[in-house]
Coordinates of C-alpha atoms and ligand atoms in Angstrom, one line a residue:
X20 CA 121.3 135.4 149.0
X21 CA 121.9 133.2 145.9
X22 CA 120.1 134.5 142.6
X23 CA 120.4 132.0 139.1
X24 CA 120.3 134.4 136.1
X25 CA 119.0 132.9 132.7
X26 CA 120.2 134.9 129.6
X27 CA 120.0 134.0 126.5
X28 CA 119.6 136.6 123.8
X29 CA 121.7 140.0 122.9
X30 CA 119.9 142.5 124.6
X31 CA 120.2 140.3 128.0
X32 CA 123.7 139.9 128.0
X33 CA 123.3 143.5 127.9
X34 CA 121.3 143.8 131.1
X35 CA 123.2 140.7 133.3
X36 CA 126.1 143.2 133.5
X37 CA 125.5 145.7 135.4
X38 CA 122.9 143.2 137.2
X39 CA 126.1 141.1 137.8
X40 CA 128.4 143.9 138.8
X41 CA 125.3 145.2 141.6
X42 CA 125.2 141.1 142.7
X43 CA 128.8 140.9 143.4
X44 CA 129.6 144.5 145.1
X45 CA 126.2 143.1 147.3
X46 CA 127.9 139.9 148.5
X47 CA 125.0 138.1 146.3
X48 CA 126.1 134.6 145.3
X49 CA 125.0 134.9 141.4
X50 CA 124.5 131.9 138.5
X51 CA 124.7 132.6 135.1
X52 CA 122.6 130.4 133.0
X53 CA 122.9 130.9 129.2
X54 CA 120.2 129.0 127.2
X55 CA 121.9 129.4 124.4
X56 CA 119.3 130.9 122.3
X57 CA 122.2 133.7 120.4
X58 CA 125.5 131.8 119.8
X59 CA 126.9 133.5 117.0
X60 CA 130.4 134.9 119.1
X61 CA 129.1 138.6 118.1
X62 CA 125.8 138.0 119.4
X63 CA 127.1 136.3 122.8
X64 CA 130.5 136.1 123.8
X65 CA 131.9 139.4 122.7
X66 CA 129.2 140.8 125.2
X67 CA 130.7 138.3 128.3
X68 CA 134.2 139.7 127.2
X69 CA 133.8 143.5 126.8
X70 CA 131.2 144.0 129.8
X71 CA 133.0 141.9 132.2
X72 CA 130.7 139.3 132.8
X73 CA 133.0 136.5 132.4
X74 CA 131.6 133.7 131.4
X75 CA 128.4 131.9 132.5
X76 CA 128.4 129.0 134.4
X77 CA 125.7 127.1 132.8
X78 CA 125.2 126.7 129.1
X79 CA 122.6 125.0 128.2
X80 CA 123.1 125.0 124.0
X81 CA 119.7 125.3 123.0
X82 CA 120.4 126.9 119.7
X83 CA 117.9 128.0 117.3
X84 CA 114.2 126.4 116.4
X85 CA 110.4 127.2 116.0
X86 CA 109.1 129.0 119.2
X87 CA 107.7 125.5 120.2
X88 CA 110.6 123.7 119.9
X89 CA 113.1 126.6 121.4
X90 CA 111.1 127.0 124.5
X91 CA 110.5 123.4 125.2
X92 CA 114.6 122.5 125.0
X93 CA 114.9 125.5 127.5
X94 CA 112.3 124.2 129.8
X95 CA 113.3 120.8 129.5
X96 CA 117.2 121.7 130.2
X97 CA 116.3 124.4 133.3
X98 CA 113.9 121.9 136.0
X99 CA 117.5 120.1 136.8
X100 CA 119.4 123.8 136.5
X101 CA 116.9 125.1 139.4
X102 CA 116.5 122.2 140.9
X103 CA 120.3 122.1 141.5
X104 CA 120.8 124.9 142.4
X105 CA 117.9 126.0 144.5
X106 CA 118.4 130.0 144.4
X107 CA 116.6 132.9 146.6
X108 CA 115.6 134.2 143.4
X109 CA 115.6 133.2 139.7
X110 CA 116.1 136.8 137.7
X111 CA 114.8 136.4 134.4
X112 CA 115.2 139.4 131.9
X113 CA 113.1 141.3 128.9
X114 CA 110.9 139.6 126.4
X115 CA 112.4 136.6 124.6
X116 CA 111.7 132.6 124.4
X117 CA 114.3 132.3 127.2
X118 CA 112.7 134.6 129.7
X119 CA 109.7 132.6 129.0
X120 CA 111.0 129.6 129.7
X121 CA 113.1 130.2 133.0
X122 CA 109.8 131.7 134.5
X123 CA 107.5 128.8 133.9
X124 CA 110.1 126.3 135.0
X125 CA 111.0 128.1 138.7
X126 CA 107.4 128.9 138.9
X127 CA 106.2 125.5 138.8
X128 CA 109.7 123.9 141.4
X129 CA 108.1 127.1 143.6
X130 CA 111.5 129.2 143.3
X131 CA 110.6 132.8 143.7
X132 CA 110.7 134.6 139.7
X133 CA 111.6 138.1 139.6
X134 CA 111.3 139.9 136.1
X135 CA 113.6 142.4 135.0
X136 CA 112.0 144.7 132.8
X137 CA 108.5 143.9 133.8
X138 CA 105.1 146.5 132.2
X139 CA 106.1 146.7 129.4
X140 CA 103.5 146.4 126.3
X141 CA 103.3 146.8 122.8
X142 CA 99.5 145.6 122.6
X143 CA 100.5 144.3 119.6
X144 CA 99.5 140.4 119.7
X145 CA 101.2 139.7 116.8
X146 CA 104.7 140.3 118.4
X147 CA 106.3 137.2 120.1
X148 CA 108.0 138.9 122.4
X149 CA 104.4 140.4 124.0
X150 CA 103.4 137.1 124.6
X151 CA 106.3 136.8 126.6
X152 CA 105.9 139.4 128.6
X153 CA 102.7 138.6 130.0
X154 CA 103.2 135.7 130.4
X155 CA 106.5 135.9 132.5
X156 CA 104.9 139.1 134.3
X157 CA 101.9 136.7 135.5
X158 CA 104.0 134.2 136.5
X159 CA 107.1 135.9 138.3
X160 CA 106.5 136.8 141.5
X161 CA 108.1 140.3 141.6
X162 CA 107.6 142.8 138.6
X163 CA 110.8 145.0 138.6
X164 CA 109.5 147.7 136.1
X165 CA 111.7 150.5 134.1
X166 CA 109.8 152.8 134.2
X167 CA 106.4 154.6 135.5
X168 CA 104.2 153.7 132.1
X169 CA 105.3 149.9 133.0
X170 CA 104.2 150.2 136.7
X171 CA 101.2 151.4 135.3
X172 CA 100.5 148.5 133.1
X173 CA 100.9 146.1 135.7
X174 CA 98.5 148.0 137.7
X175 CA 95.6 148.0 135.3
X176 CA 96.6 143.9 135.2
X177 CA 96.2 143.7 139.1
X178 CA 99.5 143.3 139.4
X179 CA 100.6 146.4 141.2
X180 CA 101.3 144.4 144.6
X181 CA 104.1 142.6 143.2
X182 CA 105.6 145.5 141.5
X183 CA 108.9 147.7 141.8
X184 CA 109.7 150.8 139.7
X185 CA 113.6 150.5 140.0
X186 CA 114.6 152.5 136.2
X187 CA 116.3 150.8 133.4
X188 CA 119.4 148.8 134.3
X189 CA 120.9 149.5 130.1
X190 CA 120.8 153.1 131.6
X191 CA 123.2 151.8 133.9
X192 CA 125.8 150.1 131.5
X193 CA 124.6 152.5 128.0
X194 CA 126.3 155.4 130.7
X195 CA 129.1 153.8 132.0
X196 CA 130.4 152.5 128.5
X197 CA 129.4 156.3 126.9
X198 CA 132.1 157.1 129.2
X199 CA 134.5 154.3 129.0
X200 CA 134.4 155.3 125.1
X201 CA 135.1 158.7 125.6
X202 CA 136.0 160.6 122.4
X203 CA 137.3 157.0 120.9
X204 CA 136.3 157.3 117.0
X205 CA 133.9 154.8 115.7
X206 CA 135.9 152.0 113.7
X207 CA 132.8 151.9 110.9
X208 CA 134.8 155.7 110.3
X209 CA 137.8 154.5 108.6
X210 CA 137.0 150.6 107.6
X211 CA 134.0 152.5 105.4
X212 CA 135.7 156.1 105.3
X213 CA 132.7 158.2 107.0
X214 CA 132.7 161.3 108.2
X215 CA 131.1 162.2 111.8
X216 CA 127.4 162.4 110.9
X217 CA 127.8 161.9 107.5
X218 CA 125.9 158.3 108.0
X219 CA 123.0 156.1 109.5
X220 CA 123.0 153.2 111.5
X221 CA 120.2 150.9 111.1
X222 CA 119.5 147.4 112.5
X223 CA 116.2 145.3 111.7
X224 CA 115.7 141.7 112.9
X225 CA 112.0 141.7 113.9
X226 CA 109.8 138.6 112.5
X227 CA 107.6 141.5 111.8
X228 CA 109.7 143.3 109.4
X229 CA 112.0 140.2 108.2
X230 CA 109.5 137.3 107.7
X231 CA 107.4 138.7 104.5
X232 CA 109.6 139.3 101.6
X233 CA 107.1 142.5 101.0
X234 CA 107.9 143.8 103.9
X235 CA 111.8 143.2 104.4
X236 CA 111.7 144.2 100.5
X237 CA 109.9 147.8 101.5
X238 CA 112.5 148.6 104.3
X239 CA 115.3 147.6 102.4
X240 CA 114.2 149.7 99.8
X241 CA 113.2 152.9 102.2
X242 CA 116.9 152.7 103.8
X243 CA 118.8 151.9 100.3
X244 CA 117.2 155.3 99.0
X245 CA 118.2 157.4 102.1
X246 CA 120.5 160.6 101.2
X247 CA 123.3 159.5 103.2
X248 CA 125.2 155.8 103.6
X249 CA 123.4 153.4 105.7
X250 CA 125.1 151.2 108.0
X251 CA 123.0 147.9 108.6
X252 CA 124.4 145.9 111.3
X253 CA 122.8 143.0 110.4
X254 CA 121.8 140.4 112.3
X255 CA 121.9 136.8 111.0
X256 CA 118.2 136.2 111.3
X257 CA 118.3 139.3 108.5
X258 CA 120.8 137.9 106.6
X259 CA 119.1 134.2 106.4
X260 CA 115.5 136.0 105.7
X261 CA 117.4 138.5 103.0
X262 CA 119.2 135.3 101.2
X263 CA 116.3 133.1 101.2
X264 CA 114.0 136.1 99.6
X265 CA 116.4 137.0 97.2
X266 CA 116.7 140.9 98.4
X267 CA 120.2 142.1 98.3
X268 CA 121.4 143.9 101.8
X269 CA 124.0 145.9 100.2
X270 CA 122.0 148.7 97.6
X271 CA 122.1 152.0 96.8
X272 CA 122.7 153.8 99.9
X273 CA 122.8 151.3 102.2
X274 CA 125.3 148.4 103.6
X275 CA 125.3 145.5 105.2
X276 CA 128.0 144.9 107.9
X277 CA 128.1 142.4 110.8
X278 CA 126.9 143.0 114.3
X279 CA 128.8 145.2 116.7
X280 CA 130.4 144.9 119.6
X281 CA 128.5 147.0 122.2
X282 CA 131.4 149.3 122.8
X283 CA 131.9 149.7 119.3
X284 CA 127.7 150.3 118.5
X285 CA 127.5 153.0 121.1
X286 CA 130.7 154.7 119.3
X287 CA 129.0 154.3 115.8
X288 CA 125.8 155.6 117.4
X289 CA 127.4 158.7 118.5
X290 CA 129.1 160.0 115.7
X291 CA 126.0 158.9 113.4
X292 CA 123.2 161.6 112.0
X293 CA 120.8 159.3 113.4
X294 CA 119.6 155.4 114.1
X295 CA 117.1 153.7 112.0
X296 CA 115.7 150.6 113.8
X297 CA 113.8 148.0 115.0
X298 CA 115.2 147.2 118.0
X299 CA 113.8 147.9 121.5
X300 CA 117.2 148.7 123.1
X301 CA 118.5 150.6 120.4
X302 CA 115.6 153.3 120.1
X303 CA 116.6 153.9 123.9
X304 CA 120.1 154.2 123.7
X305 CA 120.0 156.5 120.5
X306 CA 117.7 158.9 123.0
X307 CA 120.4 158.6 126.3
X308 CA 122.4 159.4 123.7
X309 CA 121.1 162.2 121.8
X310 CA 120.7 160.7 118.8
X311 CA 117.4 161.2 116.9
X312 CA 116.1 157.4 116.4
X313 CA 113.2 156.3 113.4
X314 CA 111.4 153.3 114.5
X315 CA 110.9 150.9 111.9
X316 CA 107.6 149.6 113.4
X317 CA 104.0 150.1 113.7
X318 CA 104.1 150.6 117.9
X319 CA 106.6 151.1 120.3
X320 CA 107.0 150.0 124.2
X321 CA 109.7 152.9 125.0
X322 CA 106.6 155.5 124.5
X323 CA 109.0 158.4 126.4
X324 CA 111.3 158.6 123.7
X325 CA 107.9 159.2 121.4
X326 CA 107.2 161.8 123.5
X327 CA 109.9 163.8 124.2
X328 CA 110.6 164.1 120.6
X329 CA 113.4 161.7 120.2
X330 CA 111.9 158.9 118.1
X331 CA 109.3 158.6 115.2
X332 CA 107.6 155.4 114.4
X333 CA 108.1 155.3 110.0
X334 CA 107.0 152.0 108.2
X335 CA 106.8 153.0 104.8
X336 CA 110.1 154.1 102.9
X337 CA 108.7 157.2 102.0
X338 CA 108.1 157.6 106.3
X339 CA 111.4 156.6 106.8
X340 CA 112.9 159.1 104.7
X341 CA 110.8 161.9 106.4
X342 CA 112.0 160.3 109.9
X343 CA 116.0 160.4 109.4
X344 CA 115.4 164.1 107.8
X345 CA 113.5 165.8 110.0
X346 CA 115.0 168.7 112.2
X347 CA 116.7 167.8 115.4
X348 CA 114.4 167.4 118.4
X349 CA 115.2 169.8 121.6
X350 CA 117.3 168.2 124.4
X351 CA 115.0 166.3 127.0
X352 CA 115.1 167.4 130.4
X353 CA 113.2 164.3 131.9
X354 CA 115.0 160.9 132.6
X355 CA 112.0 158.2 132.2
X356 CA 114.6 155.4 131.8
X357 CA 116.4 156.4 135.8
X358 CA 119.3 157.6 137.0
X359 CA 122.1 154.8 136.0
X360 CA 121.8 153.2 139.4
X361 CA 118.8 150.8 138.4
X362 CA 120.9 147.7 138.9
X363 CA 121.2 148.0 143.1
X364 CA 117.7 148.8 143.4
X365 CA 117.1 145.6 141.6
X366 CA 119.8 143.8 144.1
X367 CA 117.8 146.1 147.0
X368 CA 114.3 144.8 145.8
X369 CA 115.7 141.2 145.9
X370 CA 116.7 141.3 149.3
X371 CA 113.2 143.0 150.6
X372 CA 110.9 141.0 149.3
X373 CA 113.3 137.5 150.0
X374 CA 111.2 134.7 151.4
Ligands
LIG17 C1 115.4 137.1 119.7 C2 114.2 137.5 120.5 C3 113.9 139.0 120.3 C4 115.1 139.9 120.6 C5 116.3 139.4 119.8 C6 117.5 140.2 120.0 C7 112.5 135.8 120.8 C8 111.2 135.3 120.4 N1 113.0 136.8 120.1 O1 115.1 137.3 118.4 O2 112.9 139.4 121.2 O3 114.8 141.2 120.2 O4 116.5 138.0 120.1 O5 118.5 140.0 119.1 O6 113.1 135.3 121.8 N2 120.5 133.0 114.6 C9 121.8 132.8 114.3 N3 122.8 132.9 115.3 C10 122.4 133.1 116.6 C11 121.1 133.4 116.9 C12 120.1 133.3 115.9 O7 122.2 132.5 113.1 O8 123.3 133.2 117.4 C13 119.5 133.0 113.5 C14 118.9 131.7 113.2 O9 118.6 131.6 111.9 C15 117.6 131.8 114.0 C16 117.2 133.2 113.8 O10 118.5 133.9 113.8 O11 116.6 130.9 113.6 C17 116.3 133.8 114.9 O12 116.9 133.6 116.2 P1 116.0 133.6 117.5 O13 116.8 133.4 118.7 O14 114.8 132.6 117.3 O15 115.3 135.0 117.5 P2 115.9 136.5 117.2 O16 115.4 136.9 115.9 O17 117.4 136.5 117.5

């Protein structure tokens, strides 16, 4: 079985590895196509290096652009990609302009689409990333969902027949590099001399919370007057919204650092008093582990970690301040987001439902 990959953002690099580790052990012939959509080195290649991807074997170079523009390049670049290659499967992954784009080009040369991370739904049409996922859900021809809310979203879609509830593959590699970094301090502890939950992590990058210079100023201003130091990884759409608004990332209680290495965010995550975000992955991996998470966002797809406790949703500052100060939520027993072994059942599904 030959299956093409297309990556092209962070939390995708993220996914491919333990997809990638899963293909290989299988005997899987697997492509790696990276649109290029993240390029920065500590959005892209740090991720290849420390998860041992290697490196892809496609890049495409796409770079950044309007939504229009982005996805078209991707499109235009993939028909001779496929068509090359002529894979079992194209595996495309999440919500972003390259998942997009890698599903409507192998729809339309008939190569079978499978979705990784299929169901899931903010219900918020505002959000790029749900157009995405419907889209790429209605066009892929297997739906591997996370979790059961997902498989139930692509049931009240009349998608159910083309769906596979395999867990969370960033179960998978969040556990396996939890592990790797053992009791390993957090290098944010002496570069900014913290103390072991004496400090917040916070990422925001969302058009929604970045675009208006009201907005990014409120949430710059909730986390600058948190009670603690807040560490904002921030991500250089921030950073280019921040500059051209004129709000300073470094204030009062909070400041700015450059992104992470994923080893390196799980070990700041850990010894942190708690995660203050707007990222999808992040709220998950502050609940696997056991870190209380505020959701800097109006809705959330990850509705378990709602649930059980783990996550608030906060939008104003004075919300976000009750979020990272209230008590500690009591351990979870359930696992929505699987067992760490999501990856083969993805390679297993593949090899099912192959034409
Ligand atoms: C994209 C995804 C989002 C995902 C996020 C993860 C879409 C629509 N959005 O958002 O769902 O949560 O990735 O990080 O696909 N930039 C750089 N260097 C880079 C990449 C981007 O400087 O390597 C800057 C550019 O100014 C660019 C801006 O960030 O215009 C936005 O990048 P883009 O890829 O459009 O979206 P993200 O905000 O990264």
């Amino acid at each position: 079985m030959k299956i093409v990959s297309v990556v092209g953002a962070r939390p995708q690099f993220v996914k491919l590895a333990p997809i990638h580790k899963a293909a290989v052990a299988a005997g899987v012939e697997h492509v790696i196509v990276h649109t290029g959509q993240h390029y920065d080195p500590m959005l892209s290649d740090v991720f290849f290096e420390d998860l041992g991807i290697g490196t892809p074997d496609v890049h495409l170079g796409v770079g950044s652009g309007s939504h229009g523009v982005q996805t078209g390049a991707m499109l235009a670049a993939l028909d001779a990609v496929f068509d090359e290659h002529r894979p079992d499967w194209v595996l495309v992954y999440g919500d972003t302009n390259s998942t997009v784009a890698a599903a409507l080009s192998a729809v339309k040369l008939h190569i079978p689409v499978a979705h990784l991370e299929a169901g899931l739904r903010s219900f918020n049409r505002a959000m790029p990333e749900e157009h995405n996922r419907v889209m790429t859900d209605h066009a892929a021809d297997v739906l591997l969902a996370p979790t059961q809310v997902a498989v139930e979203h692509l049931s009240t879609e009349g998608l159910a027949a083309r769906t596979v509830l395999v867990g969370d593959v960033m179960t998978d590699v969040l556990f396996e590099v939890r592990d790797q970094v053992g009791d390993t301090r957090s290098v944010l502890l002496e570069e900014l001399n913290l103390e072991p939950g004496g400090y917040y992590v916070a990422t925001i990058h969302r058009a929604e919370n970045t675009d208006d210079p009201a907005r990014l100023a409120e949430v710059v201003a909730g986390l600058a007057g948190l009670a603690k130091p807040v560490i904002l990884l921030a991500h250089p759409r921030l950073v280019a919204k921040a500059a051209s608004h004129g709000i300073a990332l470094t204030q009062g209680a909070l400041i700015a650092h450059a992104p992470l290495a994923y080893p390196e965010l799980i070990a700041a995550a850990l010894s942190s008093a708690g995660v203050v975000t707007d990222s999808g992955g992040l709220q998950k991996e502050a609940f696997l582990l056991g870190v209380p998470c505020t959701t800097v966002r109006t809705e959330t797809e990850w509705v378990e970690t709602v649930e059980l406790g783990w996550n608030v949703l906060a939008n104003t500052a004075a919300e976000i301040a009750a979020g990272v100060t209230r008590p500690i939520p009591a351990p979870a027993d359930a696992a929505p987001y699987g067992d760490g072994h999501a990856a083969d059942r993805v390679v297993q599904a593949l090899f099912a439902w192959q034409r």
